[in-house]
Amino acid sequence: MNDDLSWMLDSALEIPGALHAVLISADGLLMARTQDFGKDDADRVAAAMSGVQSLSRSLAFFCEDAGQRWRQTLVEFDGGWVFLISAGEGAYLGVSASPDVDMQDITFRMQQLVGQLGKALTTPPRENLGVRS
């Protein structure tokens, strides 16, 4: 797990009511998780969120235009919310929250995170320039 990405995800939990956050690939693989969330549970969430995103994207025609781009899925439970948004090419950010979370604050923070994550995910790895072949 990438510690830099996990640290970024942890900032989502600064919003009162935010519980956990995960970064997943489009094929359902866990890329990063908040430090307080167990890996096994995060793997299960990653797989499920990939399916949720796929199902959500298939409903674009219901808004009269099948070509519309998917932006967000929101799921409400008795005990809270699950937010899922695009985090760049082939990645999604998911956050769970308690029922009393300020929805505007959490979605704003998620959008901020997507900007930060996009930069982190597209930055090429550093090479050891001191080693010559």
PDB file of C-alpha atoms in Angstrom:
ATOM      1  CA  MET A   1       0.000   0.000   0.000  1.00  0.00           C
ATOM      2  CA  ASN A   2       1.269   3.443  -0.888  1.00  0.00           C
ATOM      3  CA  ASP A   3       1.800   5.363   2.371  1.00  0.00           C
ATOM      4  CA  ASP A   4       1.649   8.765   0.617  1.00  0.00           C
ATOM      5  CA  LEU A   5      -1.763   7.929  -0.837  1.00  0.00           C
ATOM      6  CA  SER A   6      -2.982   6.626   2.526  1.00  0.00           C
ATOM      7  CA  TRP A   7      -1.879   9.842   4.193  1.00  0.00           C
ATOM      8  CA  MET A   8      -3.839  11.835   1.607  1.00  0.00           C
ATOM      9  CA  LEU A   9      -6.917   9.677   2.168  1.00  0.00           C
ATOM     10  CA  ASP A  10      -6.653  10.195   5.918  1.00  0.00           C
ATOM     11  CA  SER A  11      -7.298  13.908   5.321  1.00  0.00           C
ATOM     12  CA  ALA A  12     -10.858  13.009   4.271  1.00  0.00           C
ATOM     13  CA  LEU A  13     -11.459  11.870   7.836  1.00  0.00           C
ATOM     14  CA  GLU A  14     -10.937  15.432   9.094  1.00  0.00           C
ATOM     15  CA  ILE A  15     -14.558  16.117   8.097  1.00  0.00           C
ATOM     16  CA  PRO A  16     -16.809  15.400  11.112  1.00  0.00           C
ATOM     17  CA  GLY A  17     -18.749  12.217  10.406  1.00  0.00           C
ATOM     18  CA  ALA A  18     -16.362  10.805   7.801  1.00  0.00           C
ATOM     19  CA  LEU A  19     -15.517   7.195   8.679  1.00  0.00           C
ATOM     20  CA  HIS A  20     -13.287   5.513   6.092  1.00  0.00           C
ATOM     21  CA  ALA A  21     -11.840   6.156   2.647  1.00  0.00           C
ATOM     22  CA  VAL A  22     -10.497   3.901  -0.094  1.00  0.00           C
ATOM     23  CA  LEU A  23      -8.897   4.466  -3.469  1.00  0.00           C
ATOM     24  CA  ILE A  24      -9.638   1.695  -5.940  1.00  0.00           C
ATOM     25  CA  SER A  25      -8.815   0.815  -9.510  1.00  0.00           C
ATOM     26  CA  ALA A  26     -11.566   0.402 -12.098  1.00  0.00           C
ATOM     27  CA  ASP A  27     -11.098  -3.356 -11.981  1.00  0.00           C
ATOM     28  CA  GLY A  28     -11.806  -3.426  -8.247  1.00  0.00           C
ATOM     29  CA  LEU A  29      -8.311  -3.624  -6.804  1.00  0.00           C
ATOM     30  CA  LEU A  30      -7.456  -1.703  -3.660  1.00  0.00           C
ATOM     31  CA  MET A  31      -4.882   1.019  -4.303  1.00  0.00           C
ATOM     32  CA  ALA A  32      -4.924   2.731  -0.883  1.00  0.00           C
ATOM     33  CA  ARG A  33      -7.009   2.964   2.281  1.00  0.00           C
ATOM     34  CA  THR A  34      -7.207   5.078   5.373  1.00  0.00           C
ATOM     35  CA  GLN A  35      -4.982   3.763   8.118  1.00  0.00           C
ATOM     36  CA  ASP A  36      -7.846   2.888  10.467  1.00  0.00           C
ATOM     37  CA  PHE A  37      -9.551   0.583   7.940  1.00  0.00           C
ATOM     38  CA  GLY A  38      -8.462  -3.070   7.790  1.00  0.00           C
ATOM     39  CA  LYS A  39      -7.042  -4.466   4.554  1.00  0.00           C
ATOM     40  CA  ASP A  40      -9.488  -7.377   4.282  1.00  0.00           C
ATOM     41  CA  ASP A  41     -12.487  -5.068   4.636  1.00  0.00           C
ATOM     42  CA  ALA A  42     -10.926  -2.558   2.253  1.00  0.00           C
ATOM     43  CA  ASP A  43     -10.402  -5.296  -0.360  1.00  0.00           C
ATOM     44  CA  ARG A  44     -14.089  -6.282  -0.071  1.00  0.00           C
ATOM     45  CA  VAL A  45     -15.166  -2.646  -0.387  1.00  0.00           C
ATOM     46  CA  ALA A  46     -12.921  -2.128  -3.430  1.00  0.00           C
ATOM     47  CA  ALA A  47     -14.460  -5.068  -5.281  1.00  0.00           C
ATOM     48  CA  ALA A  48     -18.004  -3.999  -4.408  1.00  0.00           C
ATOM     49  CA  MET A  49     -17.425  -0.349  -5.336  1.00  0.00           C
ATOM     50  CA  SER A  50     -16.118  -1.349  -8.736  1.00  0.00           C
ATOM     51  CA  GLY A  51     -19.414  -3.123  -9.356  1.00  0.00           C
ATOM     52  CA  VAL A  52     -21.453  -0.201  -8.001  1.00  0.00           C
ATOM     53  CA  GLN A  53     -19.644   2.202 -10.312  1.00  0.00           C
ATOM     54  CA  SER A  54     -20.198  -0.047 -13.299  1.00  0.00           C
ATOM     55  CA  LEU A  55     -23.908  -0.388 -12.559  1.00  0.00           C
ATOM     56  CA  SER A  56     -24.244   3.347 -11.958  1.00  0.00           C
ATOM     57  CA  ARG A  57     -22.519   4.199 -15.226  1.00  0.00           C
ATOM     58  CA  SER A  58     -24.941   1.938 -17.117  1.00  0.00           C
ATOM     59  CA  LEU A  59     -27.880   4.116 -15.993  1.00  0.00           C
ATOM     60  CA  ALA A  60     -26.887   7.206 -17.993  1.00  0.00           C
ATOM     61  CA  PHE A  61     -29.678   6.526 -20.481  1.00  0.00           C
ATOM     62  CA  PHE A  62     -32.170   7.017 -17.627  1.00  0.00           C
ATOM     63  CA  CYS A  63     -31.210  10.725 -17.712  1.00  0.00           C
ATOM     64  CA  GLU A  64     -32.175  10.862 -21.393  1.00  0.00           C
ATOM     65  CA  ASP A  65     -28.597  10.647 -22.698  1.00  0.00           C
ATOM     66  CA  ALA A  66     -26.702   7.369 -22.633  1.00  0.00           C
ATOM     67  CA  GLY A  67     -23.495   9.238 -23.525  1.00  0.00           C
ATOM     68  CA  GLN A  68     -23.318  11.208 -20.300  1.00  0.00           C
ATOM     69  CA  ARG A  69     -20.215  10.765 -18.192  1.00  0.00           C
ATOM     70  CA  TRP A  70     -20.659   9.199 -14.747  1.00  0.00           C
ATOM     71  CA  ARG A  71     -19.561  11.535 -11.953  1.00  0.00           C
ATOM     72  CA  GLN A  72     -20.759  10.257  -8.590  1.00  0.00           C
ATOM     73  CA  THR A  73     -22.782   7.579  -6.847  1.00  0.00           C
ATOM     74  CA  LEU A  74     -24.340   8.142  -3.457  1.00  0.00           C
ATOM     75  CA  VAL A  75     -25.787   5.289  -1.401  1.00  0.00           C
ATOM     76  CA  GLU A  76     -27.794   5.918   1.756  1.00  0.00           C
ATOM     77  CA  PHE A  77     -28.183   3.433   4.596  1.00  0.00           C
ATOM     78  CA  ASP A  78     -30.021   3.750   7.911  1.00  0.00           C
ATOM     79  CA  GLY A  79     -26.659   4.323   9.570  1.00  0.00           C
ATOM     80  CA  GLY A  80     -24.821   6.437   7.032  1.00  0.00           C
ATOM     81  CA  TRP A  81     -23.676   7.233   3.529  1.00  0.00           C
ATOM     82  CA  VAL A  82     -21.278   5.876   0.927  1.00  0.00           C
ATOM     83  CA  PHE A  83     -19.898   8.353  -1.616  1.00  0.00           C
ATOM     84  CA  LEU A  84     -18.118   7.148  -4.762  1.00  0.00           C
ATOM     85  CA  ILE A  85     -16.521   9.498  -7.308  1.00  0.00           C
ATOM     86  CA  SER A  86     -14.082   9.302 -10.173  1.00  0.00           C
ATOM     87  CA  ALA A  87     -10.485   9.908  -9.116  1.00  0.00           C
ATOM     88  CA  GLY A  88      -8.920  10.109 -12.546  1.00  0.00           C
ATOM     89  CA  GLU A  89      -8.404   7.647 -15.347  1.00  0.00           C
ATOM     90  CA  GLY A  90      -9.300   4.189 -14.063  1.00  0.00           C
ATOM     91  CA  ALA A  91      -9.475   5.095 -10.349  1.00  0.00           C
ATOM     92  CA  TYR A  92     -12.294   5.807  -7.905  1.00  0.00           C
ATOM     93  CA  LEU A  93     -12.452   7.365  -4.465  1.00  0.00           C
ATOM     94  CA  GLY A  94     -14.921   5.995  -1.950  1.00  0.00           C
ATOM     95  CA  VAL A  95     -15.746   7.495   1.443  1.00  0.00           C
ATOM     96  CA  SER A  96     -18.156   6.245   4.087  1.00  0.00           C
ATOM     97  CA  ALA A  97     -19.783   8.632   6.535  1.00  0.00           C
ATOM     98  CA  SER A  98     -22.227   8.762   9.416  1.00  0.00           C
ATOM     99  CA  PRO A  99     -25.785  10.004   8.801  1.00  0.00           C
ATOM    100  CA  ASP A 100     -25.046  13.466  10.204  1.00  0.00           C
ATOM    101  CA  VAL A 101     -22.079  14.260   7.935  1.00  0.00           C
ATOM    102  CA  ASP A 102     -22.273  17.577   6.098  1.00  0.00           C
ATOM    103  CA  MET A 103     -22.703  16.291   2.555  1.00  0.00           C
ATOM    104  CA  GLN A 104     -21.396  19.490   0.998  1.00  0.00           C
ATOM    105  CA  ASP A 105     -18.236  19.394   3.119  1.00  0.00           C
ATOM    106  CA  ILE A 106     -17.469  15.746   2.390  1.00  0.00           C
ATOM    107  CA  THR A 107     -18.025  16.052  -1.365  1.00  0.00           C
ATOM    108  CA  PHE A 108     -15.893  19.213  -1.458  1.00  0.00           C
ATOM    109  CA  ARG A 109     -13.087  17.426   0.424  1.00  0.00           C
ATOM    110  CA  MET A 110     -13.367  14.464  -1.933  1.00  0.00           C
ATOM    111  CA  GLN A 111     -12.993  16.766  -4.943  1.00  0.00           C
ATOM    112  CA  GLN A 112      -9.915  18.328  -3.344  1.00  0.00           C
ATOM    113  CA  LEU A 113      -8.495  14.856  -2.764  1.00  0.00           C
ATOM    114  CA  VAL A 114      -9.113  13.858  -6.368  1.00  0.00           C
ATOM    115  CA  GLY A 115      -6.959  16.797  -7.467  1.00  0.00           C
ATOM    116  CA  GLN A 116      -4.163  15.777  -5.112  1.00  0.00           C
ATOM    117  CA  LEU A 117      -4.460  12.085  -5.964  1.00  0.00           C
ATOM    118  CA  GLY A 118      -4.428  12.847  -9.679  1.00  0.00           C
ATOM    119  CA  LYS A 119      -1.065  14.526  -9.330  1.00  0.00           C
ATOM    120  CA  ALA A 120       0.295  11.684  -7.186  1.00  0.00           C
ATOM    121  CA  LEU A 121      -0.980   8.982  -9.546  1.00  0.00           C
ATOM    122  CA  THR A 122       0.424  10.623 -12.685  1.00  0.00           C
ATOM    123  CA  THR A 123       3.839  11.556 -11.302  1.00  0.00           C
ATOM    124  CA  PRO A 124       6.399   9.165 -12.805  1.00  0.00           C
ATOM    125  CA  PRO A 125       8.456   7.186 -10.305  1.00  0.00           C
ATOM    126  CA  ARG A 126      11.824   8.658  -9.412  1.00  0.00           C
ATOM    127  CA  GLU A 127      14.798   6.969 -10.924  1.00  0.00           C
ATOM    128  CA  ASN A 128      18.159   6.562  -9.258  1.00  0.00           C
ATOM    129  CA  LEU A 129      20.140   8.978 -11.383  1.00  0.00           C
ATOM    130  CA  GLY A 130      23.379   8.081  -9.592  1.00  0.00           C
ATOM    131  CA  VAL A 131      23.520   4.595 -11.110  1.00  0.00           C
ATOM    132  CA  ARG A 132      24.830   4.262 -14.650  1.00  0.00           C
ATOM    133  CA  SER A 133      24.631   1.159 -16.805  1.00  0.00           C
TER     134      SER A 133
END
